[in-house]
CSV table of C-alpha atoms in Angstrom, one decimal:
chain,number,residue,atom,x,y,z
A,1,MET,CA,57.0,-58.7,15.5
A,2,SER,CA,60.0,-56.4,15.7
A,3,GLN,CA,63.3,-58.0,15.1
A,4,ASP,CA,67.0,-57.0,15.1
A,5,ASN,CA,68.5,-56.6,11.6
A,6,ALA,CA,65.1,-56.1,10.1
A,7,ILE,CA,65.0,-54.3,6.7
A,8,THR,CA,63.3,-51.0,7.5
A,9,ALA,CA,62.2,-47.9,5.7
A,10,ALA,CA,61.0,-44.3,6.1
A,11,ILE,CA,59.1,-42.1,3.7
A,12,LEU,CA,59.8,-38.3,3.4
A,13,VAL,CA,57.1,-36.3,1.6
A,14,ILE,CA,58.3,-32.9,0.5
A,15,GLY,CA,55.9,-30.1,-0.3
A,16,ASP,CA,54.1,-27.0,0.9
A,17,GLU,CA,51.0,-28.1,-1.0
A,18,ILE,CA,50.5,-31.2,1.2
A,19,LEU,CA,50.9,-29.2,4.4
A,20,SER,CA,48.4,-26.6,3.2
A,21,GLY,CA,45.9,-29.3,2.5
A,22,ARG,CA,45.6,-28.2,-1.1
A,23,THR,CA,46.9,-31.5,-2.3
A,24,LYS,CA,45.9,-34.7,-0.5
A,25,ASP,CA,48.8,-37.1,-0.4
A,26,LYS,CA,48.4,-40.4,-2.1
A,27,ASN,CA,52.0,-41.5,-2.2
A,28,ILE,CA,52.4,-42.5,1.5
A,29,GLY,CA,49.7,-45.2,1.2
A,30,ALA,CA,51.0,-46.4,-2.2
A,31,ILE,CA,54.6,-46.8,-1.0
A,32,ALA,CA,53.4,-48.4,2.2
A,33,ASP,CA,51.4,-51.0,0.2
A,34,VAL,CA,54.4,-51.9,-1.9
A,35,LEU,CA,56.8,-52.1,1.2
A,36,THR,CA,54.3,-54.4,3.0
A,37,GLU,CA,54.0,-56.6,-0.1
A,38,ILE,CA,57.7,-57.1,-0.5
A,39,GLY,CA,58.4,-57.3,3.3
A,40,VAL,CA,60.1,-54.1,4.2
A,41,ASP,CA,59.1,-52.6,7.5
A,42,LEU,CA,57.9,-49.0,7.1
A,43,ARG,CA,58.7,-47.4,10.5
A,44,GLU,CA,58.2,-43.7,10.0
A,45,VAL,CA,56.8,-41.0,7.7
A,46,ARG,CA,57.5,-37.3,7.7
A,47,ILE,CA,56.1,-34.5,5.7
A,48,VAL,CA,58.1,-31.3,5.5
A,49,PRO,CA,57.8,-28.0,3.6
A,50,ASP,CA,59.9,-26.8,0.6
A,51,VAL,CA,62.5,-25.4,2.9
A,52,LYS,CA,66.1,-26.6,2.4
A,53,GLU,CA,67.1,-26.8,6.1
A,54,GLU,CA,64.0,-28.9,6.9
A,55,ILE,CA,64.6,-31.3,4.1
A,56,VAL,CA,68.3,-31.7,5.0
A,57,ALA,CA,67.5,-32.3,8.7
A,58,ALA,CA,64.8,-34.9,7.9
A,59,VAL,CA,66.9,-36.7,5.3
A,60,ASN,CA,69.9,-37.0,7.7
A,61,ALA,CA,67.7,-38.1,10.6
A,62,LEU,CA,66.0,-40.8,8.6
A,63,ARG,CA,68.9,-42.1,6.5
A,64,ALA,CA,70.9,-42.7,9.6
A,65,ARG,CA,68.1,-44.7,11.2
A,66,TYR,CA,66.5,-46.9,8.5
A,67,THR,CA,67.6,-49.2,5.8
A,68,TYR,CA,65.9,-47.2,3.1
A,69,VAL,CA,64.5,-43.7,2.8
A,70,PHE,CA,62.0,-42.9,0.0
A,71,THR,CA,61.3,-39.3,-0.8
A,72,SER,CA,58.5,-37.9,-3.0
A,73,GLY,CA,58.2,-34.3,-4.4
A,74,GLY,CA,60.2,-31.3,-5.3
A,75,ILE,CA,62.2,-32.6,-8.4
A,76,GLY,CA,60.5,-30.5,-11.1
A,77,PRO,CA,61.7,-27.5,-13.0
A,78,THR,CA,60.4,-24.6,-10.9
A,79,HIS,CA,62.1,-22.5,-8.2
A,80,ASP,CA,60.3,-24.4,-5.4
A,81,ASP,CA,61.7,-27.7,-6.5
A,82,ILE,CA,64.7,-27.9,-4.2
A,83,THR,CA,64.9,-31.6,-3.3
A,84,ALA,CA,67.9,-32.5,-5.4
A,85,ASP,CA,70.0,-29.6,-4.0
A,86,SER,CA,68.8,-30.5,-0.5
A,87,ILE,CA,69.9,-34.1,-0.8
A,88,ALA,CA,73.3,-33.1,-2.1
A,89,GLU,CA,73.7,-30.8,0.9
A,90,ALA,CA,72.5,-33.6,3.3
A,91,PHE,CA,75.2,-35.9,1.9
A,92,GLY,CA,77.8,-33.1,1.6
A,93,VAL,CA,78.4,-33.8,-2.1
A,94,GLY,CA,78.4,-31.6,-5.2
A,95,ILE,CA,75.5,-31.3,-7.6
A,96,ASP,CA,75.5,-30.3,-11.3
A,97,VAL,CA,73.7,-31.1,-14.6
A,98,ASP,CA,74.3,-34.8,-15.2
A,99,PRO,CA,74.9,-35.9,-18.8
A,100,ARG,CA,72.9,-39.1,-18.3
A,101,ALA,CA,69.9,-37.1,-17.0
A,102,ARG,CA,70.3,-34.5,-19.7
A,103,ALA,CA,70.1,-37.3,-22.3
A,104,MET,CA,66.9,-38.5,-20.8
A,105,LEU,CA,65.4,-35.1,-21.0
A,106,LEU,CA,66.3,-34.9,-24.7
A,107,GLU,CA,64.0,-37.9,-25.3
A,108,ARG,CA,61.2,-35.6,-24.5
A,109,HIS,CA,62.4,-32.1,-25.3
A,110,ARG,CA,64.1,-30.5,-28.2
A,111,PRO,CA,67.6,-29.3,-27.5
A,112,GLU,CA,66.5,-25.7,-28.0
A,113,ASP,CA,63.8,-26.2,-25.3
A,114,LEU,CA,66.3,-27.4,-22.6
A,115,ASN,CA,66.4,-24.0,-20.9
A,116,GLU,CA,67.8,-23.4,-17.5
A,117,ALA,CA,64.5,-24.3,-15.8
A,118,ARG,CA,64.3,-27.7,-17.5
A,119,LEU,CA,68.0,-28.4,-16.9
A,120,ARG,CA,67.2,-28.1,-13.2
A,121,MET,CA,65.6,-31.5,-13.6
A,122,ALA,CA,69.0,-32.9,-14.8
A,123,ARG,CA,70.8,-31.6,-11.7
A,124,ILE,CA,71.8,-34.8,-9.9
A,125,PRO,CA,74.0,-35.1,-6.8
A,126,ASP,CA,77.5,-36.5,-7.4
A,127,GLY,CA,77.6,-40.3,-7.1
A,128,ALA,CA,73.9,-40.9,-7.5
A,129,ASP,CA,72.3,-43.6,-9.7
A,130,LEU,CA,69.4,-42.5,-11.8
A,131,ILE,CA,65.8,-43.8,-11.5
A,132,ALA,CA,64.1,-43.9,-14.9
A,133,ASN,CA,60.9,-42.0,-15.4
A,134,PRO,CA,59.0,-43.6,-18.3
A,135,ILE,CA,56.3,-41.0,-18.2
A,136,SER,CA,57.9,-37.6,-18.4
A,137,LYS,CA,61.6,-38.6,-18.6
A,138,ALA,CA,63.0,-36.4,-15.9
A,139,PRO,CA,64.7,-39.0,-13.7
A,140,GLY,CA,64.7,-39.6,-10.0
A,141,PHE,CA,67.9,-40.8,-8.3
A,142,ARG,CA,69.3,-43.0,-5.6
A,143,LEU,CA,72.1,-41.7,-3.4
A,144,GLY,CA,73.3,-44.0,-0.7
A,145,ASN,CA,70.1,-45.4,0.9
A,146,VAL,CA,67.9,-42.5,-0.2
A,147,TYR,CA,65.6,-42.9,-3.2
A,148,VAL,CA,64.4,-39.6,-4.6
A,149,MET,CA,61.1,-39.8,-6.5
A,150,ALA,CA,58.6,-37.4,-8.1
A,151,GLY,CA,55.5,-36.1,-6.3
A,152,VAL,CA,53.0,-36.7,-9.1
A,153,PRO,CA,51.5,-40.0,-8.0
A,154,GLN,CA,51.6,-41.7,-11.5
A,155,ILE,CA,55.3,-40.9,-11.9
A,156,MET,CA,56.1,-41.8,-8.3
A,157,GLN,CA,54.5,-45.2,-8.9
A,158,ALA,CA,56.5,-45.8,-12.1
A,159,MET,CA,59.7,-45.0,-10.3
A,160,LEU,CA,58.8,-47.2,-7.4
A,161,ASP,CA,58.1,-50.1,-9.9
A,162,GLU,CA,61.6,-49.5,-11.2
A,163,ILE,CA,63.2,-49.6,-7.8
A,164,ARG,CA,61.2,-52.4,-6.3
A,165,PRO,CA,63.2,-55.4,-7.7
A,166,THR,CA,66.4,-53.9,-6.4
A,167,LEU,CA,65.3,-53.7,-2.7
A,168,THR,CA,66.4,-56.3,-0.1
A,169,ALA,CA,63.5,-57.4,2.0
A,170,ASN,CA,62.6,-59.4,5.0
A,171,ALA,CA,60.3,-62.4,4.8
A,172,PRO,CA,57.0,-60.9,3.8
A,173,VAL,CA,54.5,-60.1,6.5
A,174,ILE,CA,51.5,-62.4,6.6
A,175,SER,CA,48.4,-60.5,7.7
A,176,GLU,CA,45.1,-62.0,8.7
A,177,THR,CA,42.0,-59.8,9.1
A,178,ILE,CA,39.3,-61.1,11.4
A,179,GLU,CA,35.9,-59.3,11.3
A,180,ALA,CA,34.6,-58.7,14.8
A,181,GLY,CA,31.6,-57.0,13.4
A,182,THR,CA,29.5,-55.2,16.0
A,183,ILE,CA,31.1,-56.8,19.0
A,184,PRO,CA,32.3,-53.7,20.9
A,185,GLU,CA,36.1,-53.3,21.3
A,186,GLY,CA,35.6,-53.0,25.1
A,187,ASN,CA,34.1,-56.5,25.2
A,188,PHE,CA,37.1,-58.3,23.5
A,189,ALA,CA,40.0,-56.0,24.6
A,190,GLY,CA,40.9,-57.9,27.7
A,191,GLY,CA,40.9,-61.3,25.9
A,192,LEU,CA,42.8,-59.8,23.0
A,193,ALA,CA,45.5,-58.3,25.3
A,194,ALA,CA,46.0,-61.7,26.8
A,195,ILE,CA,46.4,-63.3,23.4
A,196,ALA,CA,48.8,-60.6,22.3
A,197,ALA,CA,50.9,-61.1,25.4
A,198,ALA,CA,51.0,-64.9,24.8
A,199,HIS,CA,52.0,-64.5,21.1
A,200,GLY,CA,55.1,-62.3,21.0
A,201,ALA,CA,56.0,-63.3,17.5
A,202,VAL,CA,52.9,-61.6,16.0
A,203,SER,CA,51.5,-58.1,16.3
A,204,ILE,CA,47.7,-57.8,16.9
A,205,GLY,CA,45.8,-54.6,16.3
A,206,SER,CA,42.1,-53.7,16.7
A,207,TYR,CA,40.7,-51.2,14.2
A,208,PRO,CA,37.2,-49.6,14.6
A,209,SER,CA,35.5,-47.8,11.8
A,210,MET,CA,32.2,-46.0,11.6
A,211,THR,CA,29.7,-47.2,9.1
A,212,PRO,CA,26.2,-45.9,8.5
A,213,GLU,CA,25.0,-48.8,10.6
A,214,GLY,CA,27.3,-47.9,13.5
A,215,PHE,CA,30.8,-49.1,14.6
A,216,ARG,CA,32.4,-52.1,13.1
A,217,ASN,CA,35.6,-53.6,14.4
A,218,ARG,CA,38.4,-55.5,12.7
A,219,ILE,CA,41.2,-57.4,14.3
A,220,VAL,CA,44.4,-57.8,12.4
A,221,VAL,CA,47.1,-60.4,13.2
A,222,ARG,CA,50.4,-59.8,11.5
A,223,GLY,CA,53.7,-61.6,11.5
A,224,ARG,CA,56.4,-63.3,9.4
A,225,ASP,CA,55.9,-66.8,10.7
A,226,GLY,CA,52.8,-68.3,9.2
A,227,ALA,CA,52.3,-70.9,11.9
A,228,ALA,CA,52.5,-68.2,14.6
A,229,VAL,CA,50.0,-66.1,12.8
A,230,ALA,CA,47.6,-69.0,12.4
A,231,ALA,CA,47.9,-70.0,16.0
A,232,ALA,CA,47.1,-66.4,17.2
A,233,ARG,CA,44.3,-66.1,14.8
A,234,ALA,CA,42.7,-69.3,16.0
A,235,GLU,CA,42.7,-67.9,19.5
A,236,VAL,CA,41.1,-64.7,18.3
A,237,ASP,CA,38.5,-66.6,16.5
A,238,ALA,CA,37.7,-68.6,19.6
A,239,LEU,CA,37.5,-65.5,21.7
A,240,LEU,CA,35.1,-63.9,19.3
A,241,ALA,CA,33.0,-67.1,19.1
A,242,THR,CA,32.6,-67.0,22.9
A,243,LEU,CA,31.5,-63.4,22.8
A,244,ARG,CA,29.0,-64.0,20.0
A,245,SER,CA,27.4,-67.0,21.7
B,1,MET,CA,55.8,-16.0,3.6
B,2,SER,CA,57.5,-17.3,6.7
B,3,GLN,CA,57.5,-15.0,9.7
B,4,ASP,CA,58.8,-14.9,13.2
B,5,ASN,CA,56.3,-15.5,16.0
B,6,ALA,CA,54.0,-17.2,13.5
B,7,ILE,CA,51.5,-19.6,15.0
B,8,THR,CA,52.7,-23.0,13.9
B,9,ALA,CA,51.6,-26.6,14.1
B,10,ALA,CA,52.6,-30.2,13.6
B,11,ILE,CA,50.5,-33.4,13.2
B,12,LEU,CA,51.5,-36.7,14.7
B,13,VAL,CA,49.6,-39.7,13.4
B,14,ILE,CA,50.1,-42.8,15.5
B,15,GLY,CA,49.4,-46.3,14.3
B,16,ASP,CA,50.8,-49.4,12.7
B,17,GLU,CA,47.8,-49.7,10.4
B,18,ILE,CA,48.8,-46.5,8.6
B,19,LEU,CA,52.4,-47.6,8.2
B,20,SER,CA,51.4,-51.0,6.9
B,21,GLY,CA,49.2,-49.4,4.3
B,22,ARG,CA,46.1,-51.3,5.5
B,23,THR,CA,44.4,-48.0,6.5
B,24,LYS,CA,44.8,-45.0,4.3
B,25,ASP,CA,45.2,-41.9,6.4
B,26,LYS,CA,42.5,-39.2,6.0
B,27,ASN,CA,43.2,-37.2,9.1
B,28,ILE,CA,46.3,-35.3,7.9
B,29,GLY,CA,44.5,-33.7,5.0
B,30,ALA,CA,41.4,-32.9,7.1
B,31,ILE,CA,43.5,-31.3,9.9
B,32,ALA,CA,45.6,-29.4,7.3
B,33,ASP,CA,42.5,-28.0,5.7
B,34,VAL,CA,41.2,-26.7,9.0
B,35,LEU,CA,44.6,-25.2,10.0
B,36,THR,CA,44.8,-23.4,6.7
B,37,GLU,CA,41.2,-22.1,7.0
B,38,ILE,CA,41.9,-20.6,10.4
B,39,GLY,CA,45.5,-19.4,9.7
B,40,VAL,CA,47.7,-21.7,11.6
B,41,ASP,CA,50.9,-22.8,9.6
B,42,LEU,CA,51.2,-26.6,9.5
B,43,ARG,CA,55.0,-27.1,9.3
B,44,GLU,CA,55.5,-30.8,9.8
B,45,VAL,CA,53.8,-34.2,9.9
B,46,ARG,CA,55.0,-37.4,11.3
B,47,ILE,CA,53.6,-40.9,11.3
B,48,VAL,CA,54.9,-43.3,13.9
B,49,PRO,CA,54.0,-46.9,15.0
B,50,ASP,CA,52.3,-48.0,18.2
B,51,VAL,CA,55.7,-48.1,20.0
B,52,LYS,CA,55.9,-46.0,23.2
B,53,GLU,CA,59.5,-44.8,22.7
B,54,GLU,CA,58.7,-43.6,19.2
B,55,ILE,CA,55.6,-41.7,20.3
B,56,VAL,CA,57.4,-40.1,23.2
B,57,ALA,CA,60.4,-39.0,21.1
B,58,ALA,CA,58.1,-37.6,18.4
B,59,VAL,CA,55.9,-35.7,20.8
B,60,ASN,CA,58.8,-34.2,22.6
B,61,ALA,CA,60.5,-33.2,19.3
B,62,LEU,CA,57.4,-31.6,18.0
B,63,ARG,CA,56.0,-29.9,21.1
B,64,ALA,CA,59.2,-28.1,21.6
B,65,ARG,CA,59.3,-26.7,18.1
B,66,TYR,CA,55.7,-25.8,17.2
B,67,THR,CA,52.9,-23.8,18.8
B,68,TYR,CA,50.5,-26.7,18.6
B,69,VAL,CA,50.8,-30.5,18.1
B,70,PHE,CA,47.8,-32.5,17.1
B,71,THR,CA,47.9,-36.3,17.4
B,72,SER,CA,45.5,-38.8,16.0
B,73,GLY,CA,45.1,-42.5,16.9
B,74,GLY,CA,45.8,-44.9,19.7
B,75,ILE,CA,43.2,-43.8,22.4
B,76,GLY,CA,40.9,-46.8,22.2
B,77,PRO,CA,40.4,-49.6,24.7
B,78,THR,CA,42.7,-52.3,23.3
B,79,HIS,CA,46.3,-53.2,24.3
B,80,ASP,CA,47.7,-51.4,21.2
B,81,ASP,CA,46.2,-48.1,22.3
B,82,ILE,CA,49.1,-46.6,24.1
B,83,THR,CA,48.9,-42.9,23.2
B,84,ALA,CA,47.7,-41.6,26.5
B,85,ASP,CA,50.4,-43.4,28.5
B,86,SER,CA,53.0,-42.2,26.0
B,87,ILE,CA,51.9,-38.6,26.3
B,88,ALA,CA,52.1,-38.8,30.1
B,89,GLU,CA,55.6,-40.2,29.8
B,90,ALA,CA,56.6,-37.5,27.3
B,91,PHE,CA,55.5,-34.8,29.8
B,92,GLY,CA,56.9,-36.7,32.8
B,93,VAL,CA,53.5,-36.7,34.6
B,94,GLY,CA,51.3,-39.4,36.1
B,95,ILE,CA,48.3,-41.0,34.5
B,96,ASP,CA,45.2,-42.6,36.0
B,97,VAL,CA,41.5,-43.1,35.5
B,98,ASP,CA,40.1,-39.6,35.4
B,99,PRO,CA,36.7,-39.1,37.1
B,100,ARG,CA,35.5,-36.6,34.4
B,101,ALA,CA,36.4,-39.1,31.6
B,102,ARG,CA,34.8,-41.9,33.5
B,103,ALA,CA,31.6,-39.9,33.8
B,104,MET,CA,31.7,-39.4,30.0
B,105,LEU,CA,32.0,-43.1,29.4
B,106,LEU,CA,29.0,-43.7,31.7
B,107,GLU,CA,26.9,-41.7,29.2
B,108,ARG,CA,27.4,-44.5,26.8
B,109,HIS,CA,28.1,-47.6,28.9
B,110,ARG,CA,26.4,-49.2,31.9
B,111,PRO,CA,28.5,-49.1,35.1
B,112,GLU,CA,28.8,-52.9,35.0
B,113,ASP,CA,30.2,-52.7,31.4
B,114,LEU,CA,33.0,-50.4,32.5
B,115,ASN,CA,35.6,-53.1,32.5
B,116,GLU,CA,39.4,-52.6,32.7
B,117,ALA,CA,39.6,-52.3,28.9
B,118,ARG,CA,37.0,-49.6,28.7
B,119,LEU,CA,38.5,-47.8,31.6
B,120,ARG,CA,41.7,-47.5,29.6
B,121,MET,CA,39.8,-44.9,27.6
B,122,ALA,CA,39.4,-42.8,30.8
B,123,ARG,CA,43.1,-42.9,31.6
B,124,ILE,CA,44.1,-39.2,31.2
B,125,PRO,CA,47.5,-37.7,32.1
B,126,ASP,CA,47.6,-35.5,35.1
B,127,GLY,CA,46.8,-31.8,34.4
B,128,ALA,CA,45.1,-32.5,31.0
B,129,ASP,CA,41.9,-30.8,29.9
B,130,LEU,CA,39.4,-33.2,28.2
B,131,ILE,CA,38.2,-32.8,24.6
B,132,ALA,CA,34.6,-34.0,24.3
B,133,ASN,CA,33.7,-36.8,21.9
B,134,PRO,CA,30.1,-36.4,20.9
B,135,ILE,CA,30.1,-39.6,18.9
B,136,SER,CA,31.4,-42.4,21.2
B,137,LYS,CA,32.0,-40.4,24.4
B,138,ALA,CA,35.6,-41.5,25.1
B,139,PRO,CA,37.3,-38.2,25.3
B,140,GLY,CA,40.5,-36.8,23.8
B,141,PHE,CA,42.6,-34.4,25.9
B,142,ARG,CA,44.9,-31.4,25.7
B,143,LEU,CA,48.1,-31.4,27.8
B,144,GLY,CA,50.2,-28.3,27.3
B,145,ASN,CA,50.3,-27.6,23.6
B,146,VAL,CA,49.5,-31.2,22.6
B,147,TYR,CA,46.0,-32.1,21.5
B,148,VAL,CA,45.3,-35.8,21.6
B,149,MET,CA,42.5,-37.0,19.3
B,150,ALA,CA,41.0,-40.2,18.1
B,151,GLY,CA,42.1,-42.0,14.9
B,152,VAL,CA,38.6,-42.8,13.5
B,153,PRO,CA,38.1,-39.9,11.1
B,154,GLN,CA,34.6,-38.9,12.1
B,155,ILE,CA,35.5,-38.8,15.8
B,156,MET,CA,38.8,-36.9,15.0
B,157,GLN,CA,36.8,-34.3,13.0
B,158,ALA,CA,34.3,-33.9,15.9
B,159,MET,CA,37.1,-33.3,18.3
B,160,LEU,CA,38.8,-30.9,16.0
B,161,ASP,CA,35.5,-28.9,15.7
B,162,GLU,CA,35.5,-28.7,19.5
B,163,ILE,CA,39.1,-27.5,19.6
B,164,ARG,CA,39.0,-25.1,16.7
B,165,PRO,CA,37.5,-22.1,18.4
B,166,THR,CA,40.1,-22.2,21.2
B,167,LEU,CA,43.1,-22.0,18.9
B,168,THR,CA,45.1,-18.8,18.4
B,169,ALA,CA,45.8,-18.1,14.7
B,170,ASN,CA,47.7,-15.9,12.4
B,171,ALA,CA,45.9,-13.8,9.8
B,172,PRO,CA,44.5,-16.4,7.5
B,173,VAL,CA,46.4,-17.3,4.4
B,174,ILE,CA,45.0,-16.0,1.1
B,175,SER,CA,45.5,-18.5,-1.7
B,176,GLU,CA,45.0,-17.8,-5.4
B,177,THR,CA,45.1,-20.7,-7.8
B,178,ILE,CA,46.0,-19.8,-11.4
B,179,GLU,CA,45.4,-22.4,-14.1
B,180,ALA,CA,48.4,-22.7,-16.4
B,181,GLY,CA,46.6,-25.5,-18.3
B,182,THR,CA,48.9,-27.2,-20.8
B,183,ILE,CA,51.7,-24.6,-20.7
B,184,PRO,CA,54.7,-26.8,-19.7
B,185,GLU,CA,56.3,-25.9,-16.4
B,186,GLY,CA,59.6,-25.6,-18.1
B,187,ASN,CA,58.3,-22.8,-20.2
B,188,PHE,CA,57.2,-20.6,-17.3
B,189,ALA,CA,59.6,-21.7,-14.6
B,190,GLY,CA,62.2,-19.0,-15.3
B,191,GLY,CA,59.6,-16.2,-15.3
B,192,LEU,CA,58.0,-17.7,-12.2
B,193,ALA,CA,61.3,-17.8,-10.3
B,194,ALA,CA,61.8,-14.1,-11.1
B,195,ILE,CA,58.3,-13.2,-9.8
B,196,ALA,CA,58.9,-15.3,-6.7
B,197,ALA,CA,62.2,-13.6,-6.0
B,198,ALA,CA,60.6,-10.1,-6.4
B,199,HIS,CA,57.7,-11.0,-4.1
B,200,GLY,CA,59.1,-12.2,-0.8
B,201,ALA,CA,55.9,-11.6,1.1
B,202,VAL,CA,54.2,-14.5,-0.8
B,203,SER,CA,55.0,-18.1,-1.6
B,204,ILE,CA,54.5,-19.3,-5.1
B,205,GLY,CA,54.3,-23.0,-6.0
B,206,SER,CA,53.8,-24.8,-9.3
B,207,TYR,CA,51.9,-28.1,-9.2
B,208,PRO,CA,51.7,-30.5,-12.1
B,209,SER,CA,49.1,-33.2,-12.3
B,210,MET,CA,48.5,-35.9,-14.8
B,211,THR,CA,45.1,-36.1,-16.5
B,212,PRO,CA,43.8,-38.4,-19.2
B,213,GLU,CA,44.6,-35.6,-21.6
B,214,GLY,CA,48.1,-35.1,-20.4
B,215,PHE,CA,49.8,-32.9,-17.9
B,216,ARG,CA,48.0,-29.9,-16.4
B,217,ASN,CA,49.8,-27.2,-14.3
B,218,ARG,CA,48.5,-25.0,-11.6
B,219,ILE,CA,50.3,-22.1,-10.0
B,220,VAL,CA,49.4,-21.2,-6.4
B,221,VAL,CA,50.2,-17.8,-4.9
B,222,ARG,CA,49.8,-17.7,-1.1
B,223,GLY,CA,50.3,-15.1,1.5
B,224,ARG,CA,48.7,-13.2,4.4
B,225,ASP,CA,48.8,-9.8,2.7
B,226,GLY,CA,45.9,-9.6,0.2
B,227,ALA,CA,47.6,-6.7,-1.8
B,228,ALA,CA,50.9,-8.6,-2.0
B,229,VAL,CA,49.1,-11.8,-3.2
B,230,ALA,CA,47.1,-9.8,-5.8
B,231,ALA,CA,50.2,-8.0,-7.1
B,232,ALA,CA,52.1,-11.3,-7.5
B,233,ARG,CA,49.1,-13.0,-9.1
B,234,ALA,CA,48.8,-10.1,-11.6
B,235,GLU,CA,52.4,-10.8,-12.7
B,236,VAL,CA,51.8,-14.5,-13.0
B,237,ASP,CA,48.7,-13.8,-15.1
B,238,ALA,CA,50.8,-11.5,-17.4
B,239,LEU,CA,53.5,-14.1,-17.7
B,240,LEU,CA,51.1,-16.8,-18.7
B,241,ALA,CA,49.4,-14.5,-21.2
B,242,THR,CA,52.7,-13.9,-22.9
B,243,LEU,CA,53.3,-17.6,-23.2
B,244,ARG,CA,49.8,-18.3,-24.5
B,245,SER,CA,50.1,-15.7,-27.2
């Protein structure tokens, strides 16, 4: 299913609280769902701590490699919110309080409440476009191919909704899920490998899960060409029918 | 809180199904919790697709950098399960059906059912130790500092339980959570930054969440030295008391 010139993406989650296990990430799955819906190939995810050198290194590795990079976390008002400064350093540009971002903060805060901490949320790297935050106003931003979003899932989602119409996408991926039920993976793996080898235009995966009644298996056929997906699916259905009979 | 010679770790999740959003990862949070409990610093997480070059590159980047690397996913019997072969390639060692692993599979499968696909699950890189799988028998393995586990959460957890007593750890991290309630982050951020700067032996984070009643903030003080954590916490408590009064 891979293709040259595909529109690709990576996610970079920033935050000690995810690495400590204290906060369970919800943003990776949410962003992955949106990218799949619109037809952008998510190729890599990284989670790094609130350490500037780590953020800079990850941003530079990912932005060179993928069409889009989406970050979440680290854009609040406290001392551990260092994402904006790290992005500026990664791109080698300056950063300062942005009048547009400051105006957004004034939609929520009185001028006398815009202390140094809150103004951190208006620090935007030079040359960035803002991403509106309808919930708490402090904006995200886009610099080059890097989209910087909040870590709070509801705000991240609102920012992603804002970004979504602006993204260039591939043809969406068509995905067919075939229930193999209790047929063991080891019984259909050989036949499935042969189908996968014969249908290079699709990707075929097998996903076991444990249920209270034992293992259940699902086979997923994915691709951008509907006819190719349908053809591969028909062969998988036939394979499973043989094994059930 | 960082320290030289700390015992560190990375997680590598392998699987197209996570990147497509179809499966929501649960293993990262589960492994993070265990590492925090026993005092190993989780420093980085990556998620990569079922593509050998990507797995090899990530394994080699992470194993050179951290004390331990934990992988999940890609050790089943189907054609898309390529983790074991990728690990062998990353280490530059051979891989073949391992008699110990084959014996484990025979605890679950009749000899006549050990077809080529099922024997894939007994392919173990040369020099690896096996990690028992009490649920479905197909083992994980450890090669060097890389622990290779299943993707199915229940099996991953069982393998992790098996590994856990063998890991060397730092002194455990003590974590104190302080409820800031509805006090806005922007009100305590300045004071918190000063406390963080004065207490280098601890790390202090501020974590907002959205509730139906609006934003709630939590401050977390973490460190290996109980007295240092208590001292920093006392200052945070005092700061919040001032802001509440």
